[in-house]
């Protein structure tokens, strides 16, 4: 009972909270019955700020270049969230008066824009924001359509581009001071945390959008019509489409699976150069592009292809993640063999097959039984904070204890990055 969230006022049978994960690409809100300790509703939306930039740096640039940029992007995200709140309230037949607290996680730029704060500090080195500690607002101040006094708790951050979403992930991993683990949230801005028996380091790796399907010739996000799995079986390219419909594009998990499959088939050199596909029985265009799906199997009636440049984009993305891993291990005086476990977080991490990640060199060649997918742990951590003052205190402790490492400033970073460009063939 001592960890239960406390409220001023008379006892109620209906006491709710909302865990909110503000991502660069998408938003997720979970309605939580605080008395029962259960999630009773979940809602997600595309982050409508995308029209002003696909990634955080593009949105920062927009705000720096436009006087009312930050205010405009704040209003967009508030409208987004109010739409989600309305859906959760209506669908679950509750009154907004019964929602007493929101717990918010997200990367530093998204949280600054949510709060209407200046983001110009993220435009130049040393890439810092206006706050790191936990912040508490009211719904009225932020323009959220809830009880005006509803408490909005923004979890603390770590530093630079490593934010409250990473803190949320770590909250779900019970503090085990005797273990050594690596937690990775793979995305456009990959966040990494290394725990060496209680001493912790964090970093943000600018992987770029390839793992989210952007910058790939026929890339798309993991939605209906996306190829989400690719493999080569008996010399034949096989794939699975989300929704079992005609293919519209290929998402990040399938891109990784495809490259891993081509490496296994001996069709990609260590440098990333594709060897002759036709010799292996795979279909190619006259320009030498690999045909993923023929015209009669695609949504638009145009063959879906994978190119040499697509492989280059994968190399850049995986090298960024792997370089971050290598640098954090060096910082701790460890090697990958010392790790007890690797946790893959985030919606994207849920779709990844660990052996494919190892095959392309994004992850070190660790025993795959030591790799775990922990799903959308950021939102789960926010839920835990809603339900437990102990978890809330743990979030604060984590923020204060973790050392943030700026990868670009690390000695020999460029050398480490270039070493990781090649595939481990």
Tab-separated table of C-alpha atoms in Angstrom:
chain	number	residue	atom	x	y	z
A	1	UNK	CA	0.000	0.000	0.000
A	2	UNK	CA	2.861	2.411	0.699
A	3	UNK	CA	3.774	2.562	-2.995
A	4	UNK	CA	0.269	3.305	-4.255
A	5	UNK	CA	-0.304	6.676	-5.867
A	6	UNK	CA	-1.934	9.009	-3.343
A	7	UNK	CA	-4.824	11.366	-4.132
A	8	UNK	CA	-6.439	14.252	-2.321
A	9	UNK	CA	-10.189	13.881	-1.946
A	10	UNK	CA	-12.739	11.222	-1.214
A	11	UNK	CA	-12.281	7.556	-2.090
A	12	UNK	CA	-13.311	6.571	-5.595
A	13	UNK	CA	-13.831	3.219	-7.170
A	14	UNK	CA	-12.745	4.657	-10.521
A	15	UNK	CA	-9.262	6.119	-10.401
A	16	UNK	CA	-7.353	6.259	-13.683
A	17	UNK	CA	-4.005	7.328	-15.021
A	18	UNK	CA	-2.573	7.536	-18.515
A	19	UNK	CA	0.885	6.470	-19.640
A	20	UNK	CA	1.921	8.475	-22.689
A	21	UNK	CA	4.857	7.662	-24.970
A	22	UNK	CA	5.624	10.531	-27.360
A	23	UNK	CA	7.726	9.120	-30.172
A	24	UNK	CA	9.184	10.907	-33.159
A	25	UNK	CA	7.089	8.766	-35.491
A	26	UNK	CA	4.149	7.632	-33.392
A	27	UNK	CA	2.339	8.215	-30.116
A	28	UNK	CA	0.976	5.632	-27.704
A	29	UNK	CA	-1.369	6.168	-24.769
A	30	UNK	CA	-2.437	3.526	-22.252
A	31	UNK	CA	-5.389	4.034	-19.899
A	32	UNK	CA	-4.596	2.450	-16.541
A	33	UNK	CA	-7.023	1.557	-13.744
A	34	UNK	CA	-4.909	2.619	-10.784
A	35	UNK	CA	-7.018	0.740	-8.239
A	36	UNK	CA	-6.831	-2.567	-10.090
A	37	UNK	CA	-3.358	-2.001	-11.503
A	38	UNK	CA	-4.498	-2.940	-15.001
A	39	UNK	CA	-4.320	-1.421	-18.473
A	40	UNK	CA	-7.910	-1.080	-19.681
A	41	UNK	CA	-7.352	0.663	-23.008
A	42	UNK	CA	-4.616	1.482	-25.508
A	43	UNK	CA	-4.593	4.005	-28.332
A	44	UNK	CA	-1.942	4.989	-30.881
A	45	UNK	CA	-1.533	7.721	-33.472
A	46	UNK	CA	0.962	8.867	-36.066
A	47	UNK	CA	2.870	11.896	-34.792
A	48	UNK	CA	1.452	14.626	-37.020
A	49	UNK	CA	4.580	16.730	-36.540
A	50	UNK	CA	6.059	14.558	-39.296
A	51	UNK	CA	4.975	17.061	-41.937
A	52	UNK	CA	7.617	19.391	-40.476
A	53	UNK	CA	10.386	16.776	-40.462
A	54	UNK	CA	10.776	13.004	-40.334
A	55	UNK	CA	13.408	13.139	-37.585
A	56	UNK	CA	14.138	15.222	-34.504
A	57	UNK	CA	16.918	17.276	-36.096
A	58	UNK	CA	14.652	18.313	-38.966
A	59	UNK	CA	12.054	19.519	-36.451
A	60	UNK	CA	14.692	21.330	-34.435
A	61	UNK	CA	15.812	23.081	-37.633
A	62	UNK	CA	12.220	24.053	-38.394
A	63	UNK	CA	11.845	25.604	-34.943
A	64	UNK	CA	15.153	27.468	-35.196
A	65	UNK	CA	14.269	28.860	-38.624
A	66	UNK	CA	10.664	29.814	-37.788
A	67	UNK	CA	9.838	32.164	-34.934
A	68	UNK	CA	6.575	30.393	-34.081
A	69	UNK	CA	7.912	26.928	-34.950
A	70	UNK	CA	8.044	25.474	-31.435
A	71	UNK	CA	4.579	26.801	-30.611
A	72	UNK	CA	3.139	25.345	-33.801
A	73	UNK	CA	4.662	21.933	-33.184
A	74	UNK	CA	3.472	21.999	-29.575
A	75	UNK	CA	-0.096	22.658	-30.690
A	76	UNK	CA	0.099	19.797	-33.168
A	77	UNK	CA	1.213	17.338	-30.493
A	78	UNK	CA	-1.375	18.593	-27.982
A	79	UNK	CA	-4.122	18.153	-30.597
A	80	UNK	CA	-2.768	14.664	-31.301
A	81	UNK	CA	-2.883	13.749	-27.623
A	82	UNK	CA	-6.333	15.256	-27.034
A	83	UNK	CA	-7.652	13.103	-29.877
A	84	UNK	CA	-6.211	10.018	-28.186
A	85	UNK	CA	-7.610	11.015	-24.802
A	86	UNK	CA	-11.067	11.468	-26.295
A	87	UNK	CA	-10.910	8.029	-27.888
A	88	UNK	CA	-9.817	6.327	-24.662
A	89	UNK	CA	-12.443	8.122	-22.590
A	90	UNK	CA	-15.267	7.414	-25.046
A	91	UNK	CA	-14.333	3.828	-25.786
A	92	UNK	CA	-14.047	2.945	-22.092
A	93	UNK	CA	-17.127	4.943	-21.039
A	94	UNK	CA	-15.420	6.933	-18.290
A	95	UNK	CA	-15.360	10.585	-17.294
A	96	UNK	CA	-12.224	12.647	-17.838
A	97	UNK	CA	-12.708	13.827	-14.245
A	98	UNK	CA	-11.540	10.410	-13.061
A	99	UNK	CA	-8.125	10.676	-14.757
A	100	UNK	CA	-5.830	11.924	-12.020
A	101	UNK	CA	-2.360	11.630	-13.494
A	102	UNK	CA	-0.455	11.346	-16.760
A	103	UNK	CA	3.057	9.927	-16.899
A	104	UNK	CA	4.914	11.031	-20.025
A	105	UNK	CA	8.013	9.567	-21.676
A	106	UNK	CA	9.751	10.419	-24.931
A	107	UNK	CA	13.055	11.572	-26.345
A	108	UNK	CA	14.318	14.996	-25.212
A	109	UNK	CA	13.286	16.887	-28.352
A	110	UNK	CA	9.761	15.457	-28.340
A	111	UNK	CA	9.330	16.312	-24.664
A	112	UNK	CA	10.575	19.868	-25.185
A	113	UNK	CA	8.088	20.326	-28.029
A	114	UNK	CA	5.291	18.789	-25.934
A	115	UNK	CA	6.014	21.354	-23.216
A	116	UNK	CA	6.497	24.241	-25.653
A	117	UNK	CA	10.141	24.743	-24.687
A	118	UNK	CA	12.973	26.160	-26.782
A	119	UNK	CA	14.782	23.392	-28.700
A	120	UNK	CA	17.615	25.491	-30.153
A	121	UNK	CA	20.055	23.844	-27.727
A	122	UNK	CA	19.715	20.643	-29.755
A	123	UNK	CA	20.832	22.369	-32.956
A	124	UNK	CA	24.514	22.667	-32.057
A	125	UNK	CA	27.136	20.999	-29.884
A	126	UNK	CA	26.878	20.101	-26.998
A	127	UNK	CA	23.243	19.232	-27.888
A	128	UNK	CA	21.554	19.982	-24.590
A	129	UNK	CA	18.045	20.867	-23.524
A	130	UNK	CA	16.532	23.060	-20.845
A	131	UNK	CA	15.797	20.344	-18.301
A	132	UNK	CA	16.937	16.929	-17.135
A	133	UNK	CA	15.049	16.337	-13.881
A	134	UNK	CA	11.434	15.233	-13.542
A	135	UNK	CA	8.894	17.971	-14.312
A	136	UNK	CA	5.308	18.244	-13.098
A	137	UNK	CA	2.618	20.307	-14.841
A	138	UNK	CA	-1.168	20.409	-14.787
A	139	UNK	CA	-3.438	19.507	-17.676
A	140	UNK	CA	-4.769	23.067	-17.755
A	141	UNK	CA	-1.327	24.587	-18.303
A	142	UNK	CA	-0.629	22.290	-21.260
A	143	UNK	CA	-4.069	22.552	-22.841
A	144	UNK	CA	-5.024	18.909	-22.321
A	145	UNK	CA	-8.756	18.173	-22.288
A	146	UNK	CA	-8.872	16.665	-18.809
A	147	UNK	CA	-9.647	17.794	-15.287
A	148	UNK	CA	-7.656	21.075	-15.120
A	149	UNK	CA	-5.890	19.854	-11.974
A	150	UNK	CA	-4.817	16.512	-13.462
A	151	UNK	CA	-1.118	16.045	-12.750
A	152	UNK	CA	1.198	15.604	-15.750
A	153	UNK	CA	4.486	13.975	-14.731
A	154	UNK	CA	7.313	14.120	-17.277
A	155	UNK	CA	9.935	11.537	-16.371
A	156	UNK	CA	13.553	12.678	-16.054
A	157	UNK	CA	16.090	12.413	-18.851
A	158	UNK	CA	19.703	11.293	-19.146
A	159	UNK	CA	21.276	13.869	-21.436
A	160	UNK	CA	21.751	15.005	-25.024
A	161	UNK	CA	19.340	12.926	-27.155
A	162	UNK	CA	18.860	10.193	-24.516
A	163	UNK	CA	15.576	10.871	-22.806
A	164	UNK	CA	12.726	9.768	-20.599
A	165	UNK	CA	11.808	6.959	-22.993
A	166	UNK	CA	15.141	5.329	-22.167
A	167	UNK	CA	14.501	5.885	-18.460
A	168	UNK	CA	11.120	4.191	-18.902
A	169	UNK	CA	12.784	1.173	-20.507
A	170	UNK	CA	15.291	0.902	-17.679
A	171	UNK	CA	12.581	1.102	-15.017
A	172	UNK	CA	11.189	-2.181	-16.350
A	173	UNK	CA	14.566	-3.891	-15.892
A	174	UNK	CA	14.780	-4.614	-12.212
A	175	UNK	CA	17.968	-3.116	-10.769
A	176	UNK	CA	20.389	-6.031	-10.606
A	177	UNK	CA	23.766	-4.618	-9.575
A	178	UNK	CA	25.572	-7.921	-10.113
A	179	UNK	CA	24.714	-8.173	-13.821
A	180	UNK	CA	26.169	-6.697	-16.980
A	181	UNK	CA	23.653	-5.903	-19.673
A	182	UNK	CA	23.165	-3.740	-22.730
A	183	UNK	CA	19.788	-2.186	-23.534
A	184	UNK	CA	19.228	-0.917	-27.082
A	185	UNK	CA	16.251	0.934	-28.523
A	186	UNK	CA	16.902	0.750	-32.269
A	187	UNK	CA	15.421	3.528	-34.375
A	188	UNK	CA	16.322	6.715	-36.206
A	189	UNK	CA	18.051	7.800	-33.008
A	190	UNK	CA	19.191	4.570	-31.396
A	191	UNK	CA	19.550	4.814	-27.629
A	192	UNK	CA	21.975	2.517	-25.847
A	193	UNK	CA	22.590	1.910	-22.149
A	194	UNK	CA	25.322	-0.288	-20.691
A	195	UNK	CA	25.025	-1.486	-17.102
A	196	UNK	CA	28.265	-2.787	-15.615
A	197	UNK	CA	27.132	-4.099	-12.248
A	198	UNK	CA	25.492	-0.850	-11.239
A	199	UNK	CA	27.738	1.610	-13.082
A	200	UNK	CA	25.872	2.829	-16.168
A	201	UNK	CA	26.645	4.673	-19.403
A	202	UNK	CA	24.259	5.844	-22.126
A	203	UNK	CA	24.628	7.121	-25.669
A	204	UNK	CA	22.546	8.104	-28.673
A	205	UNK	CA	23.562	6.664	-32.046
A	206	UNK	CA	22.386	8.529	-35.150
A	207	UNK	CA	21.399	5.445	-37.135
A	208	UNK	CA	19.274	7.340	-39.635
A	209	UNK	CA	15.875	6.249	-40.949
A	210	UNK	CA	16.807	3.044	-42.823
A	211	UNK	CA	15.605	0.768	-40.017
A	212	UNK	CA	12.217	2.496	-40.166
A	213	UNK	CA	11.948	1.931	-43.913
A	214	UNK	CA	12.935	5.471	-44.894
A	215	UNK	CA	15.719	6.064	-47.401
A	216	UNK	CA	15.223	2.566	-48.845
A	217	UNK	CA	14.072	2.408	-52.493
A	218	UNK	CA	10.803	0.616	-51.703
A	219	UNK	CA	10.897	1.181	-47.951
A	220	UNK	CA	7.919	1.856	-45.707
A	221	UNK	CA	6.883	1.539	-42.080
A	222	UNK	CA	5.645	-1.704	-40.551
A	223	UNK	CA	1.954	-1.330	-41.429
A	224	UNK	CA	-0.548	-3.191	-43.623
A	225	UNK	CA	1.014	-4.171	-46.920
A	226	UNK	CA	4.610	-4.020	-45.699
A	227	UNK	CA	6.938	-6.952	-46.240
A	228	UNK	CA	8.097	-7.642	-42.685
A	229	UNK	CA	10.085	-10.855	-43.187
A	230	UNK	CA	12.409	-11.953	-45.986
A	231	UNK	CA	14.430	-15.130	-46.316
A	232	UNK	CA	16.077	-17.247	-49.004
A	233	UNK	CA	14.969	-20.875	-49.143
A	234	UNK	CA	16.505	-23.317	-51.625
A	235	UNK	CA	17.744	-20.381	-53.677
A	236	UNK	CA	14.292	-18.786	-53.839
A	237	UNK	CA	13.482	-15.420	-52.250
A	238	UNK	CA	10.532	-15.752	-49.844
A	239	UNK	CA	8.684	-13.037	-47.949
A	240	UNK	CA	5.740	-12.358	-45.648
A	241	UNK	CA	3.396	-9.372	-45.977
A	242	UNK	CA	1.591	-7.787	-43.019
A	243	UNK	CA	-2.123	-8.343	-43.568
A	244	UNK	CA	-1.541	-11.053	-46.183
A	245	UNK	CA	-2.179	-8.613	-49.037
A	246	UNK	CA	-0.240	-7.387	-52.063
A	247	UNK	CA	3.103	-5.900	-51.115
A	248	UNK	CA	3.324	-2.105	-50.888
A	249	UNK	CA	6.904	-1.880	-49.632
A	250	UNK	CA	9.490	-3.342	-47.282
A	251	UNK	CA	9.920	-2.355	-43.622
A	252	UNK	CA	13.066	-2.259	-41.500
A	253	UNK	CA	12.948	-5.753	-40.012
A	254	UNK	CA	12.647	-7.255	-43.505
A	255	UNK	CA	15.487	-5.078	-44.794
A	256	UNK	CA	17.740	-6.530	-42.092
A	257	UNK	CA	16.470	-10.055	-42.814
A	258	UNK	CA	17.077	-9.616	-46.538
A	259	UNK	CA	20.644	-8.370	-46.116
A	260	UNK	CA	21.369	-11.176	-43.637
A	261	UNK	CA	19.953	-13.704	-46.108
A	262	UNK	CA	22.067	-12.343	-48.957
A	263	UNK	CA	25.169	-12.571	-46.767
A	264	UNK	CA	24.359	-16.188	-45.876
A	265	UNK	CA	23.891	-16.974	-49.569
A	266	UNK	CA	27.296	-15.481	-50.352
A	267	UNK	CA	25.763	-12.709	-52.449
A	268	UNK	CA	27.186	-9.761	-50.513
A	269	UNK	CA	30.895	-9.140	-50.031
A	270	UNK	CA	32.312	-7.808	-46.774
A	271	UNK	CA	32.508	-4.367	-48.399
A	272	UNK	CA	28.766	-4.471	-49.066
A	273	UNK	CA	29.063	-4.972	-52.810
A	274	UNK	CA	26.394	-7.268	-54.247
A	275	UNK	CA	27.649	-10.169	-56.299
A	276	UNK	CA	25.733	-11.537	-59.301
A	277	UNK	CA	22.240	-12.467	-58.174
A	278	UNK	CA	21.197	-14.225	-61.364
A	279	UNK	CA	23.876	-16.842	-60.840
A	280	UNK	CA	22.120	-17.747	-57.608
A	281	UNK	CA	18.734	-17.996	-59.298
A	282	UNK	CA	17.373	-14.699	-57.939
A	283	UNK	CA	15.493	-12.312	-60.222
A	284	UNK	CA	17.154	-9.045	-61.206
A	285	UNK	CA	16.302	-6.044	-63.358
A	286	UNK	CA	18.359	-4.963	-66.358
A	287	UNK	CA	20.069	-2.450	-64.019
A	288	UNK	CA	21.143	-5.266	-61.695
A	289	UNK	CA	18.611	-4.478	-58.959
A	290	UNK	CA	17.321	-7.404	-56.927
A	291	UNK	CA	13.596	-8.006	-57.518
A	292	UNK	CA	11.797	-8.610	-54.220
A	293	UNK	CA	8.306	-8.926	-55.686
A	294	UNK	CA	7.181	-9.102	-59.304
A	295	UNK	CA	4.704	-6.544	-60.675
A	296	UNK	CA	1.739	-8.928	-60.336
A	297	UNK	CA	2.473	-9.306	-56.605
A	298	UNK	CA	2.661	-5.610	-55.704
A	299	UNK	CA	-0.009	-3.098	-54.797
A	300	UNK	CA	0.949	-0.607	-57.520
A	301	UNK	CA	1.751	-3.104	-60.279
A	302	UNK	CA	5.429	-2.100	-60.334
A	303	UNK	CA	8.206	-4.565	-59.436
A	304	UNK	CA	9.614	-4.015	-55.959
A	305	UNK	CA	13.402	-3.828	-55.969
A	306	UNK	CA	16.347	-3.675	-53.583
A	307	UNK	CA	19.450	-1.822	-54.744
A	308	UNK	CA	23.131	-1.442	-54.024
A	309	UNK	CA	22.409	1.958	-52.479
A	310	UNK	CA	19.879	0.330	-50.134
A	311	UNK	CA	22.663	-1.894	-48.840
A	312	UNK	CA	24.812	1.192	-48.264
A	313	UNK	CA	22.034	2.728	-46.161
A	314	UNK	CA	21.895	-0.434	-44.050
A	315	UNK	CA	25.672	-0.324	-43.612
A	316	UNK	CA	25.562	3.254	-42.330
A	317	UNK	CA	22.721	2.490	-39.917
A	318	UNK	CA	24.176	-0.707	-38.492
A	319	UNK	CA	27.633	0.854	-38.194
A	320	UNK	CA	26.196	3.670	-36.066
A	321	UNK	CA	24.552	1.226	-33.652
A	322	UNK	CA	27.535	-1.126	-33.477
A	323	UNK	CA	29.967	1.764	-32.970
A	324	UNK	CA	27.864	2.959	-30.048
A	325	UNK	CA	27.992	-0.525	-28.538
A	326	UNK	CA	31.755	-0.791	-29.013
A	327	UNK	CA	32.405	2.629	-27.479
A	328	UNK	CA	30.258	1.987	-24.402
A	329	UNK	CA	32.032	-1.342	-23.883
A	330	UNK	CA	35.407	0.412	-24.181
A	331	UNK	CA	34.222	3.049	-21.706
A	332	UNK	CA	33.436	0.291	-19.199
A	333	UNK	CA	36.596	-1.706	-19.914
A	334	UNK	CA	34.541	-4.669	-21.141
A	335	UNK	CA	34.133	-6.786	-24.257
A	336	UNK	CA	30.902	-8.231	-25.620
A	337	UNK	CA	31.874	-11.583	-24.090
A	338	UNK	CA	31.411	-10.031	-20.629
A	339	UNK	CA	27.723	-9.257	-21.264
A	340	UNK	CA	25.109	-11.332	-19.456
A	341	UNK	CA	22.280	-10.080	-21.673
A	342	UNK	CA	21.273	-7.721	-24.476
A	343	UNK	CA	17.761	-6.236	-24.380
A	344	UNK	CA	16.171	-4.970	-27.597
A	345	UNK	CA	13.512	-2.367	-26.815
A	346	UNK	CA	10.909	-0.508	-28.830
A	347	UNK	CA	8.252	-1.557	-31.301
A	348	UNK	CA	10.895	-2.118	-33.975
A	349	UNK	CA	12.993	-4.284	-31.676
A	350	UNK	CA	10.015	-6.613	-31.265
A	351	UNK	CA	10.184	-7.571	-34.950
A	352	UNK	CA	13.921	-8.174	-35.073
A	353	UNK	CA	15.432	-11.635	-35.268
A	354	UNK	CA	18.640	-11.595	-33.196
A	355	UNK	CA	20.564	-13.906	-35.538
A	356	UNK	CA	19.949	-11.485	-38.423
A	357	UNK	CA	21.197	-8.554	-36.336
A	358	UNK	CA	24.370	-10.487	-35.562
A	359	UNK	CA	24.796	-11.603	-39.170
A	360	UNK	CA	24.906	-8.046	-40.513
A	361	UNK	CA	27.219	-6.971	-37.682
A	362	UNK	CA	24.816	-4.631	-35.916
A	363	UNK	CA	25.104	-6.712	-32.741
A	364	UNK	CA	28.257	-8.493	-31.555
A	365	UNK	CA	28.394	-12.287	-32.005
A	366	UNK	CA	26.924	-13.061	-28.615
A	367	UNK	CA	24.951	-16.236	-27.820
A	368	UNK	CA	21.456	-15.447	-29.200
A	369	UNK	CA	19.928	-16.964	-26.053
A	370	UNK	CA	21.305	-13.921	-24.237
A	371	UNK	CA	19.290	-11.542	-26.448
A	372	UNK	CA	15.746	-10.636	-25.368
A	373	UNK	CA	13.060	-8.514	-27.012
A	374	UNK	CA	11.323	-6.403	-24.358
A	375	UNK	CA	8.819	-4.615	-26.618
A	376	UNK	CA	7.577	-1.102	-25.925
A	377	UNK	CA	9.310	-0.950	-22.570
A	378	UNK	CA	9.203	2.864	-22.476
A	379	UNK	CA	5.411	2.842	-22.161
A	380	UNK	CA	5.569	-0.094	-19.759
A	381	UNK	CA	7.936	1.887	-17.562
A	382	UNK	CA	5.533	4.840	-17.578
A	383	UNK	CA	2.755	2.484	-16.464
A	384	UNK	CA	4.939	1.208	-13.618
A	385	UNK	CA	5.590	4.783	-12.489
A	386	UNK	CA	1.843	5.484	-12.494
A	387	UNK	CA	1.297	2.517	-10.211
A	388	UNK	CA	4.292	2.802	-7.916
A	389	UNK	CA	6.026	5.646	-6.122
A	390	UNK	CA	8.985	3.296	-5.766
A	391	UNK	CA	9.290	3.090	-9.568
A	392	UNK	CA	9.009	6.871	-9.797
A	393	UNK	CA	11.871	7.251	-7.318
A	394	UNK	CA	13.875	4.664	-9.257
A	395	UNK	CA	13.446	6.737	-12.433
A	396	UNK	CA	14.925	9.754	-10.666
A	397	UNK	CA	17.839	7.683	-9.370
A	398	UNK	CA	18.598	6.344	-12.837
A	399	UNK	CA	18.648	9.817	-14.367
A	400	UNK	CA	21.126	11.031	-11.768
A	401	UNK	CA	23.383	7.974	-11.943
A	402	UNK	CA	23.838	7.393	-15.686
A	403	UNK	CA	26.784	8.983	-17.481
A	404	UNK	CA	25.951	10.195	-20.991
A	405	UNK	CA	28.657	9.575	-23.606
A	406	UNK	CA	28.823	11.783	-26.712
A	407	UNK	CA	29.834	9.307	-29.412
A	408	UNK	CA	30.955	11.916	-31.950
A	409	UNK	CA	33.376	13.362	-29.379
A	410	UNK	CA	34.886	9.994	-28.521
A	411	UNK	CA	38.505	9.549	-29.580
A	412	UNK	CA	38.866	7.487	-32.754
A	413	UNK	CA	35.094	7.551	-33.339
A	414	UNK	CA	35.517	7.845	-37.103
A	415	UNK	CA	37.954	4.917	-37.143
A	416	UNK	CA	35.566	2.772	-35.093
A	417	UNK	CA	32.666	3.737	-37.343
A	418	UNK	CA	34.555	2.896	-40.535
A	419	UNK	CA	35.614	-0.471	-39.102
A	420	UNK	CA	31.945	-1.272	-38.530
A	421	UNK	CA	30.836	-0.337	-42.059
A	422	UNK	CA	31.892	-3.720	-43.426
A	423	UNK	CA	29.819	-6.853	-42.946
A	424	UNK	CA	31.353	-9.718	-40.908
A	425	UNK	CA	31.525	-12.048	-43.913
